[in-house]
mmCIF file of C-alpha atoms and ligand atoms in Angstrom:
data_model
loop_
_atom_site.group_PDB
_atom_site.id
_atom_site.type_symbol
_atom_site.label_atom_id
_atom_site.label_comp_id
_atom_site.label_asym_id
_atom_site.label_seq_id
_atom_site.Cartn_x
_atom_site.Cartn_y
_atom_site.Cartn_z
ATOM 1 C CA UNK A 1 198.369 171.006 5.845
ATOM 2 C CA UNK A 2 194.680 170.759 4.927
ATOM 3 C CA UNK A 3 194.777 173.782 2.676
ATOM 4 C CA UNK A 4 196.623 174.202 -0.604
ATOM 5 C CA UNK A 5 198.688 177.387 -0.890
ATOM 6 C CA UNK A 6 199.880 178.461 -4.331
ATOM 7 C CA UNK A 7 202.643 181.067 -4.559
ATOM 8 C CA UNK A 8 202.344 183.002 -7.811
ATOM 9 C CA UNK A 9 205.567 184.961 -8.126
ATOM 10 C CA UNK A 10 204.508 186.498 -11.457
ATOM 11 C CA UNK A 11 207.556 188.215 -13.112
ATOM 12 C CA UNK A 12 209.607 188.138 -9.887
ATOM 13 C CA UNK A 13 212.162 188.026 -8.291
ATOM 14 C CA UNK A 14 214.952 189.674 -10.260
ATOM 15 C CA UNK A 15 217.686 187.058 -9.786
ATOM 16 C CA UNK A 16 218.108 183.308 -9.471
ATOM 17 C CA UNK A 17 219.762 183.609 -6.068
ATOM 18 C CA UNK A 18 216.748 185.505 -4.720
ATOM 19 C CA UNK A 19 214.472 182.871 -6.238
ATOM 20 C CA UNK A 20 216.379 180.123 -4.437
ATOM 21 C CA UNK A 21 216.174 181.960 -1.103
ATOM 22 C CA UNK A 22 212.465 182.546 -1.552
ATOM 23 C CA UNK A 23 211.893 178.917 -2.521
ATOM 24 C CA UNK A 24 213.707 177.643 0.585
ATOM 25 C CA UNK A 25 211.573 179.882 2.782
ATOM 26 C CA UNK A 26 208.366 178.643 1.121
ATOM 27 C CA UNK A 27 209.269 174.967 1.203
ATOM 28 C CA UNK A 28 206.402 173.293 3.034
ATOM 29 C CA UNK A 29 204.123 170.405 2.168
ATOM 30 C CA UNK A 30 200.876 171.698 0.693
ATOM 31 C CA UNK A 31 202.590 174.652 -0.987
ATOM 32 C CA UNK A 32 202.974 175.006 -4.759
ATOM 33 C CA UNK A 33 205.705 177.443 -5.787
ATOM 34 C CA UNK A 34 205.210 178.998 -9.249
ATOM 35 C CA UNK A 35 208.276 180.970 -10.354
ATOM 36 C CA UNK A 36 208.885 182.445 -13.832
ATOM 37 C CA UNK A 37 210.216 179.959 -16.424
ATOM 38 C CA UNK A 38 213.955 180.826 -16.122
ATOM 39 C CA UNK A 39 213.978 179.971 -12.400
ATOM 40 C CA UNK A 40 212.047 176.698 -12.558
ATOM 41 C CA UNK A 41 215.131 174.446 -12.506
ATOM 42 C CA UNK A 42 216.902 176.258 -9.672
ATOM 43 C CA UNK A 43 213.712 176.440 -7.612
ATOM 44 C CA UNK A 44 213.016 172.737 -8.152
ATOM 45 C CA UNK A 45 216.495 171.934 -6.824
ATOM 46 C CA UNK A 46 215.866 174.088 -3.752
ATOM 47 C CA UNK A 47 212.530 172.473 -2.869
ATOM 48 C CA UNK A 48 212.232 169.380 -0.709
ATOM 49 C CA UNK A 49 208.582 169.428 0.399
ATOM 50 C CA UNK A 50 206.695 171.929 -1.762
ATOM 51 C CA UNK A 51 205.546 171.235 -5.317
ATOM 52 C CA UNK A 52 206.685 173.171 -8.353
ATOM 53 C CA UNK A 53 204.260 174.908 -10.702
ATOM 54 C CA UNK A 54 204.574 176.998 -13.857
ATOM 55 C CA UNK A 55 202.626 180.161 -14.658
ATOM 56 C CA UNK A 56 201.664 179.148 -18.197
ATOM 57 C CA UNK A 57 202.196 176.491 -20.848
ATOM 58 C CA UNK A 58 201.654 176.139 -24.587
ATOM 59 C CA UNK A 59 198.286 174.729 -25.659
ATOM 60 C CA UNK A 60 199.756 171.793 -27.559
ATOM 61 C CA UNK A 61 202.371 169.341 -26.424
ATOM 62 C CA UNK A 62 204.702 169.051 -29.401
ATOM 63 C CA UNK A 63 207.124 166.205 -28.802
ATOM 64 C CA UNK A 64 210.066 166.528 -29.243
ATOM 65 C CA UNK A 65 209.448 170.165 -30.179
ATOM 66 C CA UNK A 66 207.890 172.435 -32.751
ATOM 67 C CA UNK A 67 207.912 175.761 -34.535
ATOM 68 C CA UNK A 68 206.290 177.786 -31.741
ATOM 69 C CA UNK A 69 208.603 180.682 -30.983
ATOM 70 C CA UNK A 70 208.635 181.727 -27.364
ATOM 71 C CA UNK A 71 206.490 178.868 -26.111
ATOM 72 C CA UNK A 72 207.200 176.197 -23.500
ATOM 73 C CA UNK A 73 205.691 172.717 -23.737
ATOM 74 C CA UNK A 74 204.049 170.492 -21.154
ATOM 75 C CA UNK A 75 206.825 167.889 -21.576
ATOM 76 C CA UNK A 76 209.479 170.525 -20.866
ATOM 77 C CA UNK A 77 207.720 171.553 -17.673
ATOM 78 C CA UNK A 78 207.314 167.972 -16.551
ATOM 79 C CA UNK A 79 210.969 167.185 -17.264
ATOM 80 C CA UNK A 80 212.100 170.102 -15.134
ATOM 81 C CA UNK A 81 209.949 168.814 -12.274
ATOM 82 C CA UNK A 82 206.794 170.914 -12.438
ATOM 83 C CA UNK A 83 203.601 169.138 -11.449
ATOM 84 C CA UNK A 84 201.194 172.112 -11.631
ATOM 85 C CA UNK A 85 200.458 174.919 -14.046
ATOM 86 C CA UNK A 86 198.431 178.091 -13.455
ATOM 87 C CA UNK A 87 196.080 178.746 -16.380
ATOM 88 C CA UNK A 88 193.573 181.492 -17.124
ATOM 89 C CA UNK A 89 195.059 184.093 -14.807
ATOM 90 C CA UNK A 90 193.229 187.389 -15.301
ATOM 91 C CA UNK A 91 196.510 189.151 -16.101
ATOM 92 C CA UNK A 92 196.914 186.844 -19.107
ATOM 93 C CA UNK A 93 193.237 187.113 -20.030
ATOM 94 C CA UNK A 94 193.165 190.909 -19.840
ATOM 95 C CA UNK A 95 196.612 192.041 -20.972
ATOM 96 C CA UNK A 96 197.826 189.181 -23.150
ATOM 97 C CA UNK A 97 194.661 188.378 -25.067
ATOM 98 C CA UNK A 98 194.030 184.897 -23.684
ATOM 99 C CA UNK A 99 190.518 183.841 -24.570
ATOM 100 C CA UNK A 100 188.446 181.099 -22.970
ATOM 101 C CA UNK A 101 189.009 179.067 -26.158
ATOM 102 C CA UNK A 102 192.797 179.259 -25.777
ATOM 103 C CA UNK A 103 192.543 178.511 -22.064
ATOM 104 C CA UNK A 104 190.322 175.524 -22.833
ATOM 105 C CA UNK A 105 192.973 174.120 -25.207
ATOM 106 C CA UNK A 106 195.650 174.605 -22.583
ATOM 107 C CA UNK A 107 193.595 173.013 -19.788
ATOM 108 C CA UNK A 108 192.738 170.031 -21.998
ATOM 109 C CA UNK A 109 196.339 169.410 -23.038
ATOM 110 C CA UNK A 110 197.835 169.971 -19.605
ATOM 111 C CA UNK A 111 195.421 167.521 -17.985
ATOM 112 C CA UNK A 112 195.780 164.998 -20.797
ATOM 113 C CA UNK A 113 199.567 165.013 -20.562
ATOM 114 C CA UNK A 114 199.745 164.850 -16.777
ATOM 115 C CA UNK A 115 200.106 168.372 -15.390
ATOM 116 C CA UNK A 116 197.732 169.451 -12.613
ATOM 117 C CA UNK A 117 195.857 172.610 -13.493
ATOM 118 C CA UNK A 118 195.085 175.603 -11.296
ATOM 119 C CA UNK A 119 192.377 177.290 -13.339
ATOM 120 C CA UNK A 120 191.830 180.957 -12.439
ATOM 121 C CA UNK A 121 188.416 182.532 -12.861
ATOM 122 C CA UNK A 122 186.811 185.691 -11.521
ATOM 123 C CA UNK A 123 184.698 188.680 -12.329
ATOM 124 C CA UNK A 124 185.480 192.372 -12.864
ATOM 125 C CA UNK A 125 184.463 195.089 -10.436
ATOM 126 C CA UNK A 126 181.619 196.261 -12.671
ATOM 127 C CA UNK A 127 180.141 192.739 -12.748
ATOM 128 C CA UNK A 128 180.499 192.377 -8.996
ATOM 129 C CA UNK A 129 178.767 195.714 -8.476
ATOM 130 C CA UNK A 130 175.740 194.188 -10.185
ATOM 131 C CA UNK A 131 175.628 191.651 -7.357
ATOM 132 C CA UNK A 132 176.948 188.284 -6.242
ATOM 133 C CA UNK A 133 174.580 186.344 -8.469
ATOM 134 C CA UNK A 134 175.848 188.242 -11.518
ATOM 135 C CA UNK A 135 179.379 187.345 -10.459
ATOM 136 C CA UNK A 136 178.317 183.701 -10.099
ATOM 137 C CA UNK A 137 176.847 183.653 -13.612
ATOM 138 C CA UNK A 138 180.041 185.193 -14.977
ATOM 139 C CA UNK A 139 182.241 182.634 -13.241
ATOM 140 C CA UNK A 140 179.964 179.765 -14.285
ATOM 141 C CA UNK A 141 180.235 180.903 -17.892
ATOM 142 C CA UNK A 142 184.033 181.083 -17.694
ATOM 143 C CA UNK A 143 184.342 177.622 -16.137
ATOM 144 C CA UNK A 144 181.907 176.138 -18.663
ATOM 145 C CA UNK A 145 183.969 177.468 -21.559
ATOM 146 C CA UNK A 146 187.331 176.669 -19.999
ATOM 147 C CA UNK A 147 186.367 173.048 -19.233
ATOM 148 C CA UNK A 148 184.452 172.413 -22.472
ATOM 149 C CA UNK A 149 184.976 168.870 -23.761
ATOM 150 C CA UNK A 150 186.895 167.709 -20.688
ATOM 151 C CA UNK A 151 185.566 164.380 -19.376
ATOM 152 C CA UNK A 152 183.952 164.414 -15.941
ATOM 153 C CA UNK A 153 186.358 161.723 -14.734
ATOM 154 C CA UNK A 154 189.193 164.197 -15.311
ATOM 155 C CA UNK A 155 187.344 167.082 -13.663
ATOM 156 C CA UNK A 156 186.586 164.980 -10.607
ATOM 157 C CA UNK A 157 190.168 163.817 -10.221
ATOM 158 C CA UNK A 158 192.377 165.896 -7.959
ATOM 159 C CA UNK A 159 194.193 167.170 -11.051
ATOM 160 C CA UNK A 160 191.994 170.215 -11.373
ATOM 161 C CA UNK A 161 191.933 173.073 -8.876
ATOM 162 C CA UNK A 162 189.794 176.159 -9.409
ATOM 163 C CA UNK A 163 191.139 179.466 -8.108
ATOM 164 C CA UNK A 164 188.390 182.018 -7.596
ATOM 165 C CA UNK A 165 190.107 185.357 -8.060
ATOM 166 C CA UNK A 166 187.846 188.396 -8.320
ATOM 167 C CA UNK A 167 189.885 190.669 -10.599
ATOM 168 C CA UNK A 168 189.277 193.737 -8.456
ATOM 169 C CA UNK A 169 190.881 192.005 -5.461
ATOM 170 C CA UNK A 170 194.138 191.021 -7.182
ATOM 171 C CA UNK A 171 197.071 193.153 -6.075
ATOM 172 C CA UNK A 172 194.801 195.916 -4.784
ATOM 173 C CA UNK A 173 194.938 195.264 -1.063
ATOM 174 C CA UNK A 174 191.129 194.918 -1.136
ATOM 175 C CA UNK A 175 190.387 191.262 -0.507
ATOM 176 C CA UNK A 176 186.893 189.920 -1.023
ATOM 177 C CA UNK A 177 184.754 189.405 2.060
ATOM 178 C CA UNK A 178 185.593 185.835 3.158
ATOM 179 C CA UNK A 179 181.899 184.947 3.427
ATOM 180 C CA UNK A 180 181.339 186.066 -0.175
ATOM 181 C CA UNK A 181 184.291 184.034 -1.490
ATOM 182 C CA UNK A 182 183.092 181.071 0.564
ATOM 183 C CA UNK A 183 179.671 181.372 -0.993
ATOM 184 C CA UNK A 184 181.276 181.573 -4.464
ATOM 185 C CA UNK A 185 183.409 178.497 -3.676
ATOM 186 C CA UNK A 186 180.289 176.595 -2.620
ATOM 187 C CA UNK A 187 178.511 177.755 -5.774
ATOM 188 C CA UNK A 188 181.402 176.518 -7.972
ATOM 189 C CA UNK A 189 181.446 173.131 -6.233
ATOM 190 C CA UNK A 190 177.675 172.764 -6.581
ATOM 191 C CA UNK A 191 177.763 173.800 -10.196
ATOM 192 C CA UNK A 192 180.508 171.250 -10.945
ATOM 193 C CA UNK A 193 178.840 168.498 -8.892
ATOM 194 C CA UNK A 194 176.932 166.816 -11.736
ATOM 195 C CA UNK A 195 180.198 166.642 -13.679
ATOM 196 C CA UNK A 196 182.259 165.256 -10.827
ATOM 197 C CA UNK A 197 180.343 162.301 -9.398
ATOM 198 C CA UNK A 198 180.304 164.069 -6.035
ATOM 199 C CA UNK A 199 184.076 164.410 -5.794
ATOM 200 C CA UNK A 200 184.243 168.144 -5.401
ATOM 201 C CA UNK A 201 187.296 169.858 -6.895
ATOM 202 C CA UNK A 202 189.338 172.081 -4.615
ATOM 203 C CA UNK A 203 188.440 175.751 -4.855
ATOM 204 C CA UNK A 204 191.019 178.318 -3.746
ATOM 205 C CA UNK A 205 190.547 182.010 -3.095
ATOM 206 C CA UNK A 206 192.979 184.546 -4.571
ATOM 207 C CA UNK A 207 193.139 188.319 -4.210
ATOM 208 C CA UNK A 208 195.198 190.278 -1.673
ATOM 209 C CA UNK A 209 195.615 187.416 0.774
ATOM 210 C CA UNK A 210 197.884 188.424 3.665
ATOM 211 C CA UNK A 211 198.699 187.124 7.127
ATOM 212 C CA UNK A 212 196.096 189.563 8.450
ATOM 213 C CA UNK A 213 193.123 188.163 6.539
ATOM 214 C CA UNK A 214 194.226 184.528 5.990
ATOM 215 C CA UNK A 215 192.637 183.141 9.160
ATOM 216 C CA UNK A 216 189.238 184.630 8.323
ATOM 217 C CA UNK A 217 189.461 183.209 4.805
ATOM 218 C CA UNK A 218 190.635 179.739 5.835
ATOM 219 C CA UNK A 219 188.027 179.318 8.537
ATOM 220 C CA UNK A 220 185.521 178.698 5.740
ATOM 221 C CA UNK A 221 185.448 174.987 4.922
ATOM 222 C CA UNK A 222 184.359 175.680 1.340
ATOM 223 C CA UNK A 223 187.658 177.451 0.664
ATOM 224 C CA UNK A 224 190.378 174.853 0.167
ATOM 225 C CA UNK A 225 193.314 177.235 0.157
ATOM 226 C CA UNK A 226 194.694 180.337 -1.480
ATOM 227 C CA UNK A 227 196.519 181.614 -4.511
ATOM 228 C CA UNK A 228 198.904 184.222 -3.164
ATOM 229 C CA UNK A 229 200.674 186.801 -5.321
ATOM 230 C CA UNK A 230 202.345 189.776 -3.622
ATOM 231 C CA UNK A 231 202.566 188.230 -0.153
ATOM 232 C CA UNK A 232 204.321 185.130 -1.513
ATOM 233 C CA UNK A 233 207.332 187.328 -2.333
ATOM 234 C CA UNK A 234 207.800 188.385 1.291
ATOM 235 C CA UNK A 235 209.363 185.481 3.150
ATOM 236 C CA UNK A 236 208.180 186.270 6.684
ATOM 237 C CA UNK A 237 204.700 187.185 5.517
ATOM 238 C CA UNK A 238 204.364 184.050 3.416
ATOM 239 C CA UNK A 239 205.611 181.846 6.265
ATOM 240 C CA UNK A 240 202.892 183.345 8.477
ATOM 241 C CA UNK A 241 200.240 182.520 5.848
ATOM 242 C CA UNK A 242 201.498 178.927 5.622
ATOM 243 C CA UNK A 243 201.405 178.653 9.415
ATOM 244 C CA UNK A 244 197.828 179.940 9.545
ATOM 245 C CA UNK A 245 196.813 177.491 6.812
ATOM 246 C CA UNK A 246 198.350 174.623 8.780
ATOM 247 C CA UNK A 247 196.204 175.207 11.875
HETATM 248 C C1 PEP B 1 197.473 186.642 -7.993
HETATM 249 O O1 PEP B 1 198.620 186.744 -8.403
HETATM 250 O O2 PEP B 1 196.667 185.958 -8.612
HETATM 251 C C2 PEP B 1 197.082 187.332 -6.774
HETATM 252 C C3 PEP B 1 196.009 186.943 -6.154
HETATM 253 O O3 PEP B 1 197.891 188.349 -6.362
HETATM 254 P P1 PEP B 1 197.774 189.125 -4.950
HETATM 255 O O4 PEP B 1 197.813 188.086 -3.877
HETATM 256 O O5 PEP B 1 198.941 190.025 -4.942
HETATM 257 O O6 PEP B 1 196.471 189.860 -4.949
#
């Protein structure tokens, strides 16, 4: 599959057996399955072709451990078989107080200790209403802060994926116009170009992707795949998205 498809299950499903069923149905090369922490081990065992990702990680990598109640380290994720981590999701930024400074620490550590990062960025509806160029400035600012101090060799490696997720499109059923997301993806690649010695990082689109809009999104070369929330929890729907991405 040319495209990368990331399944963000968020705080779902409700049982391990459902997680295993869902994982088996999503198990294709080019897919990254990101279950909640308690299901990581069971999902890893169920996967043969897809990669495993986590939805967050602590911003330090204390080995063998540390006094950080409730946190999960990079080493723990790697040991359980995760190769990716989603960072900077707008739900964590907006409801859980994650700042660009915290996200920057997490991105730095994850990349330094060998986890691939799917960095989520995206503007609010009020910013987007000011126009696409306002949205671009907002996203540029987020990426600049989130990648601060990270060497260009790391940014240009395939360890970093940017997920452009306009906040107003997440879980609303109102996906962005594919041509607008494609133009944002191109903007992000251009903006990162001086830092990446021409090796452009993959840019995904996220926000109400379904089997009905996937083809129109994926036909844009600038968009390297999708981060899928709600639709990744519906096996038949998600299979259709994977099939469309494989064309
Ligand atoms: C997401 O979880 O980041 C997301 C894009 O969700 P949905 O596909 O449901 O909009």
